[in-house]
Structure formats: structure tokens, C-alpha cells
């Protein structure tokens, strides 16, 4: 059976939480629940490292604005992880070339990372901290559920991941204007603090003066 559905699903999940993907796959392989998981992902040092990083992400991902900084740092890490996992899975199965799997896993991870990072920027403009906590918890549970499904029913998991990716990209398209508005407001506030005046009004003119 082709390993591409598992590569696609793990790529999508890596774009959201790469550490959770490696940790879950490694545990499934180490416990003998799956023969599809390469030995490289089952190594104790790998599992311990990603376990610690997963806990760090679980905290950072729930703090307003810290989550966006974390996402920025992981713009390279998540796609790279998706490509790495995809190549390893392809090498384990031998049903598809490592390069093809790496490109599929990496590009899918990049797309889902863009959805997550963009959505979080929009979420940070809404009341906090509950929206961040809810979003982060939902993402973690979603990654865990879909990766688990992918181990036993790869095509079903790939279908769900595909729907979620397309839906996320569509939502992100509509959130772009909100994100731009937020960035403009933040830049305006920064400028007002720097100059001590209200941007858009003549210097020295009181805000209530416009009312006559």
C-alpha cells in the first residue's frame, strides 16, 4: 500500500505541531502498534527531545502573542520536520521515492503552518486568554486524533486532513483583512507612543476639537 496518505497527514499535522507528530509516531512504533514507523523516530533520545519540546510548545502556544512569536520561529522548523518525517516514512515503506515524500510532507506542513500562524494572529485580536487556550487545545487534540487515525486508516485520515487544510486556507483568506487591520492599529499605537501625538491629527490638536 502507498505510504503517501500517511505522509500527507503527517505533513498537515507537522504544520500545526511537529513535535507532537514525531512523538506520537515514535510511540506507536516503539510500542509495536505500527510497522510503518521508521526506527529513527523510535530512538529514545529523539522521543525525550521532542517530548520536552512538545511541553514547551504546549505552554507557549496558549499565551497571547507569545504563540505568534513561537509560530514565526517555527516557520522553517515545521515544514522541515514534515519533509524529514515524509522522507523517513517513504524510506521505510519503499513504495515511493524519498524526494517525492519529502516534497509532499514539507509543502503540506508549510500550508497548514500558514493557516495556523495566520489564524493565531487573528485570534490575538479577540478577547484573551480563553481564545488562545481553546484554539491550542483543539489543535493538539486534532493532531493526536488524526495522526492516530492515520496509523490505522491512512486514507480516511488523509481525507479529513485534506478537508481541514482546504477549509483552513479558505478561512485564512477571509481573515487576511482582519490581520492587516490589526497590524495597522498596532503600528499606529506604536507611533503615537513614540511621538506623544495622535496619528492622523495635527500636532497639538485635542481629540475632542474635531467635534467643534
Tab-separated table of N, CA, C and O in Angstrom, residues 120-162:
chain	number	residue	atom	x	y	z
A	120	UNK	N	-3.891	32.379	14.269
A	120	UNK	CA	-3.497	32.854	15.605
A	120	UNK	C	-3.336	34.360	15.644
A	120	UNK	O	-3.646	35.005	16.657
A	121	UNK	N	-2.838	34.953	14.573
A	121	UNK	CA	-2.727	36.411	14.535
A	121	UNK	C	-4.097	37.059	14.640
A	121	UNK	O	-4.270	38.079	15.309
A	122	UNK	N	-5.092	36.442	13.994
A	122	UNK	CA	-6.453	36.962	14.075
A	122	UNK	C	-7.042	36.728	15.455
A	122	UNK	O	-7.726	37.591	16.009
A	123	UNK	N	-6.781	35.571	16.033
A	123	UNK	CA	-7.284	35.242	17.368
A	123	UNK	C	-6.743	36.218	18.404
A	123	UNK	O	-7.440	36.594	19.351
A	124	UNK	N	-5.506	36.670	18.222
A	124	UNK	CA	-4.898	37.584	19.185
A	124	UNK	C	-5.554	38.961	19.200
A	124	UNK	O	-5.241	39.777	20.066
A	125	UNK	N	-6.449	39.230	18.258
A	125	UNK	CA	-7.186	40.494	18.278
A	125	UNK	C	-8.501	40.359	19.024
A	125	UNK	O	-9.224	41.335	19.184
A	126	UNK	N	-8.829	39.140	19.469
A	126	UNK	CA	-10.081	38.903	20.187
A	126	UNK	C	-9.805	38.796	21.674
A	126	UNK	O	-8.654	38.769	22.099
A	127	UNK	N	-10.875	38.747	22.528
A	127	UNK	CA	-10.672	38.665	23.982
A	127	UNK	C	-9.788	37.491	24.367
A	127	UNK	O	-9.937	36.397	23.856
A	128	UNK	N	-8.883	37.746	25.301
A	128	UNK	CA	-7.913	36.752	25.744
A	128	UNK	C	-8.083	36.482	27.235
A	128	UNK	O	-8.660	37.300	27.945
A	129	UNK	N	-7.560	35.378	27.789
A	129	UNK	CA	-6.731	34.385	27.114
A	129	UNK	C	-7.496	33.176	26.609
A	129	UNK	O	-6.922	32.255	26.082
A	130	UNK	N	-8.831	33.186	26.775
A	130	UNK	CA	-9.602	31.976	26.535
A	130	UNK	C	-9.540	31.502	25.094
A	130	UNK	O	-9.502	30.315	24.819
A	131	UNK	N	-9.504	32.418	24.138
A	131	UNK	CA	-9.471	32.004	22.739
A	131	UNK	C	-8.180	31.251	22.419
A	131	UNK	O	-8.198	30.255	21.691
A	132	UNK	N	-7.065	31.688	22.965
A	132	UNK	CA	-5.794	31.000	22.720
A	132	UNK	C	-5.793	29.607	23.326
A	132	UNK	O	-5.323	28.649	22.715
A	133	UNK	N	-6.300	29.500	24.537
A	133	UNK	CA	-6.329	28.212	25.222
A	133	UNK	C	-7.218	27.234	24.473
A	133	UNK	O	-6.856	26.073	24.256
A	134	UNK	N	-8.379	27.707	24.038
A	134	UNK	CA	-9.309	26.842	23.305
A	134	UNK	C	-8.713	26.414	21.977
A	134	UNK	O	-8.758	25.227	21.607
A	135	UNK	N	-8.127	27.368	21.243
A	135	UNK	CA	-7.535	27.054	19.950
A	135	UNK	C	-6.391	26.052	20.090
A	135	UNK	O	-6.300	25.074	19.350
A	136	UNK	N	-5.512	26.293	21.053
A	136	UNK	CA	-4.359	25.428	21.242
A	136	UNK	C	-4.782	24.016	21.631
A	136	UNK	O	-4.249	23.031	21.105
A	137	UNK	N	-5.736	23.915	22.537
A	137	UNK	CA	-6.207	22.596	22.965
A	137	UNK	C	-6.862	21.851	21.816
A	137	UNK	O	-6.633	20.645	21.619
A	138	UNK	N	-7.666	22.559	21.032
A	138	UNK	CA	-8.329	21.938	19.883
A	138	UNK	C	-7.303	21.453	18.858
A	138	UNK	O	-7.447	20.364	18.283
A	139	UNK	N	-6.265	22.256	18.633
A	139	UNK	CA	-5.217	21.855	17.683
A	139	UNK	C	-4.477	20.605	18.152
A	139	UNK	O	-4.240	19.679	17.373
A	140	UNK	N	-4.127	20.586	19.437
A	140	UNK	CA	-3.399	19.424	19.973
A	140	UNK	C	-4.242	18.153	19.890
A	140	UNK	O	-3.746	17.079	19.504
A	141	UNK	N	-5.510	18.265	20.251
A	141	UNK	CA	-6.398	17.106	20.191
A	141	UNK	C	-6.616	16.663	18.747
A	141	UNK	O	-6.680	15.468	18.449
A	142	UNK	N	-6.720	17.648	17.835
A	142	UNK	CA	-6.906	17.325	16.424
A	142	UNK	C	-5.707	16.592	15.848
A	142	UNK	O	-5.861	15.611	15.119
A	143	UNK	N	-4.512	17.074	16.186
A	143	UNK	CA	-3.286	16.409	15.717
A	143	UNK	C	-3.218	14.988	16.257
A	143	UNK	O	-2.942	14.037	15.513
A	144	UNK	N	-3.477	14.824	17.542
A	144	UNK	CA	-3.423	13.495	18.149
A	144	UNK	C	-4.431	12.552	17.508
A	144	UNK	O	-4.110	11.391	17.188
A	145	UNK	N	-5.641	13.045	17.294
A	145	UNK	CA	-6.684	12.204	16.713
A	145	UNK	C	-6.400	11.800	15.283
A	145	UNK	O	-6.565	10.622	14.903
A	146	UNK	N	-5.944	12.749	14.465
A	146	UNK	CA	-5.736	12.457	13.049
A	146	UNK	C	-4.490	11.608	12.824
A	146	UNK	O	-4.481	10.727	11.963
A	147	UNK	N	-3.427	11.850	13.595
A	147	UNK	CA	-2.236	11.008	13.464
A	147	UNK	C	-2.556	9.575	13.890
A	147	UNK	O	-2.113	8.607	13.246
A	148	UNK	N	-3.333	9.431	14.954
A	148	UNK	CA	-3.745	8.094	15.389
A	148	UNK	C	-4.585	7.419	14.317
A	148	UNK	O	-4.385	6.230	14.008
A	149	UNK	N	-5.521	8.158	13.738
A	149	UNK	CA	-6.347	7.607	12.665
A	149	UNK	C	-5.486	7.211	11.474
A	149	UNK	O	-5.738	6.184	10.825
A	150	UNK	N	-4.458	8.021	11.185
A	150	UNK	CA	-3.593	7.753	10.030
A	150	UNK	C	-2.831	6.445	10.172
A	150	UNK	O	-2.534	5.780	9.170
A	151	UNK	N	-2.511	6.078	11.394
A	151	UNK	CA	-1.781	4.830	11.620
A	151	UNK	C	-2.628	3.621	11.230
A	151	UNK	O	-2.131	2.643	10.656
A	152	UNK	N	-3.922	3.693	11.516
A	152	UNK	CA	-4.796	2.544	11.282
A	152	UNK	C	-5.641	2.672	10.021
A	152	UNK	O	-5.987	1.663	9.399
A	153	UNK	N	-5.988	3.909	9.653
A	153	UNK	CA	-6.800	4.144	8.455
A	153	UNK	C	-6.237	5.345	7.700
A	153	UNK	O	-6.805	6.445	7.754
A	154	UNK	N	-5.115	5.159	7.007
A	154	UNK	CA	-4.407	6.295	6.388
A	154	UNK	C	-5.224	7.084	5.375
A	154	UNK	O	-5.133	8.312	5.333
A	155	UNK	N	-6.017	6.404	4.544
A	155	UNK	CA	-6.793	7.129	3.539
A	155	UNK	C	-7.886	7.976	4.174
A	155	UNK	O	-8.149	9.103	3.733
A	156	UNK	N	-8.529	7.458	5.204
A	156	UNK	CA	-9.563	8.230	5.901
A	156	UNK	C	-8.944	9.458	6.566
A	156	UNK	O	-9.500	10.564	6.497
A	157	UNK	N	-7.797	9.268	7.192
A	157	UNK	CA	-7.114	10.390	7.849
A	157	UNK	C	-6.676	11.432	6.834
A	157	UNK	O	-6.797	12.644	7.077
A	158	UNK	N	-6.160	10.985	5.687
A	158	UNK	CA	-5.732	11.921	4.646
A	158	UNK	C	-6.912	12.721	4.117
A	158	UNK	O	-6.780	13.916	3.813
A	159	UNK	N	-8.067	12.089	4.015
A	159	UNK	CA	-9.268	12.795	3.555
A	159	UNK	C	-9.666	13.884	4.539
A	159	UNK	O	-9.985	15.014	4.152
A	160	UNK	N	-9.659	13.536	5.827
A	160	UNK	CA	-10.002	14.521	6.851
A	160	UNK	C	-8.988	15.665	6.850
A	160	UNK	O	-9.363	16.845	6.906
A	161	UNK	N	-7.702	15.323	6.769
A	161	UNK	CA	-6.660	16.354	6.753
A	161	UNK	C	-6.797	17.261	5.534
A	161	UNK	O	-6.600	18.477	5.631
A	162	UNK	N	-7.157	16.677	4.387
A	162	UNK	CA	-7.350	17.469	3.180
A	162	UNK	C	-8.493	18.454	3.315
A	162	UNK	O	-8.380	19.624	2.918
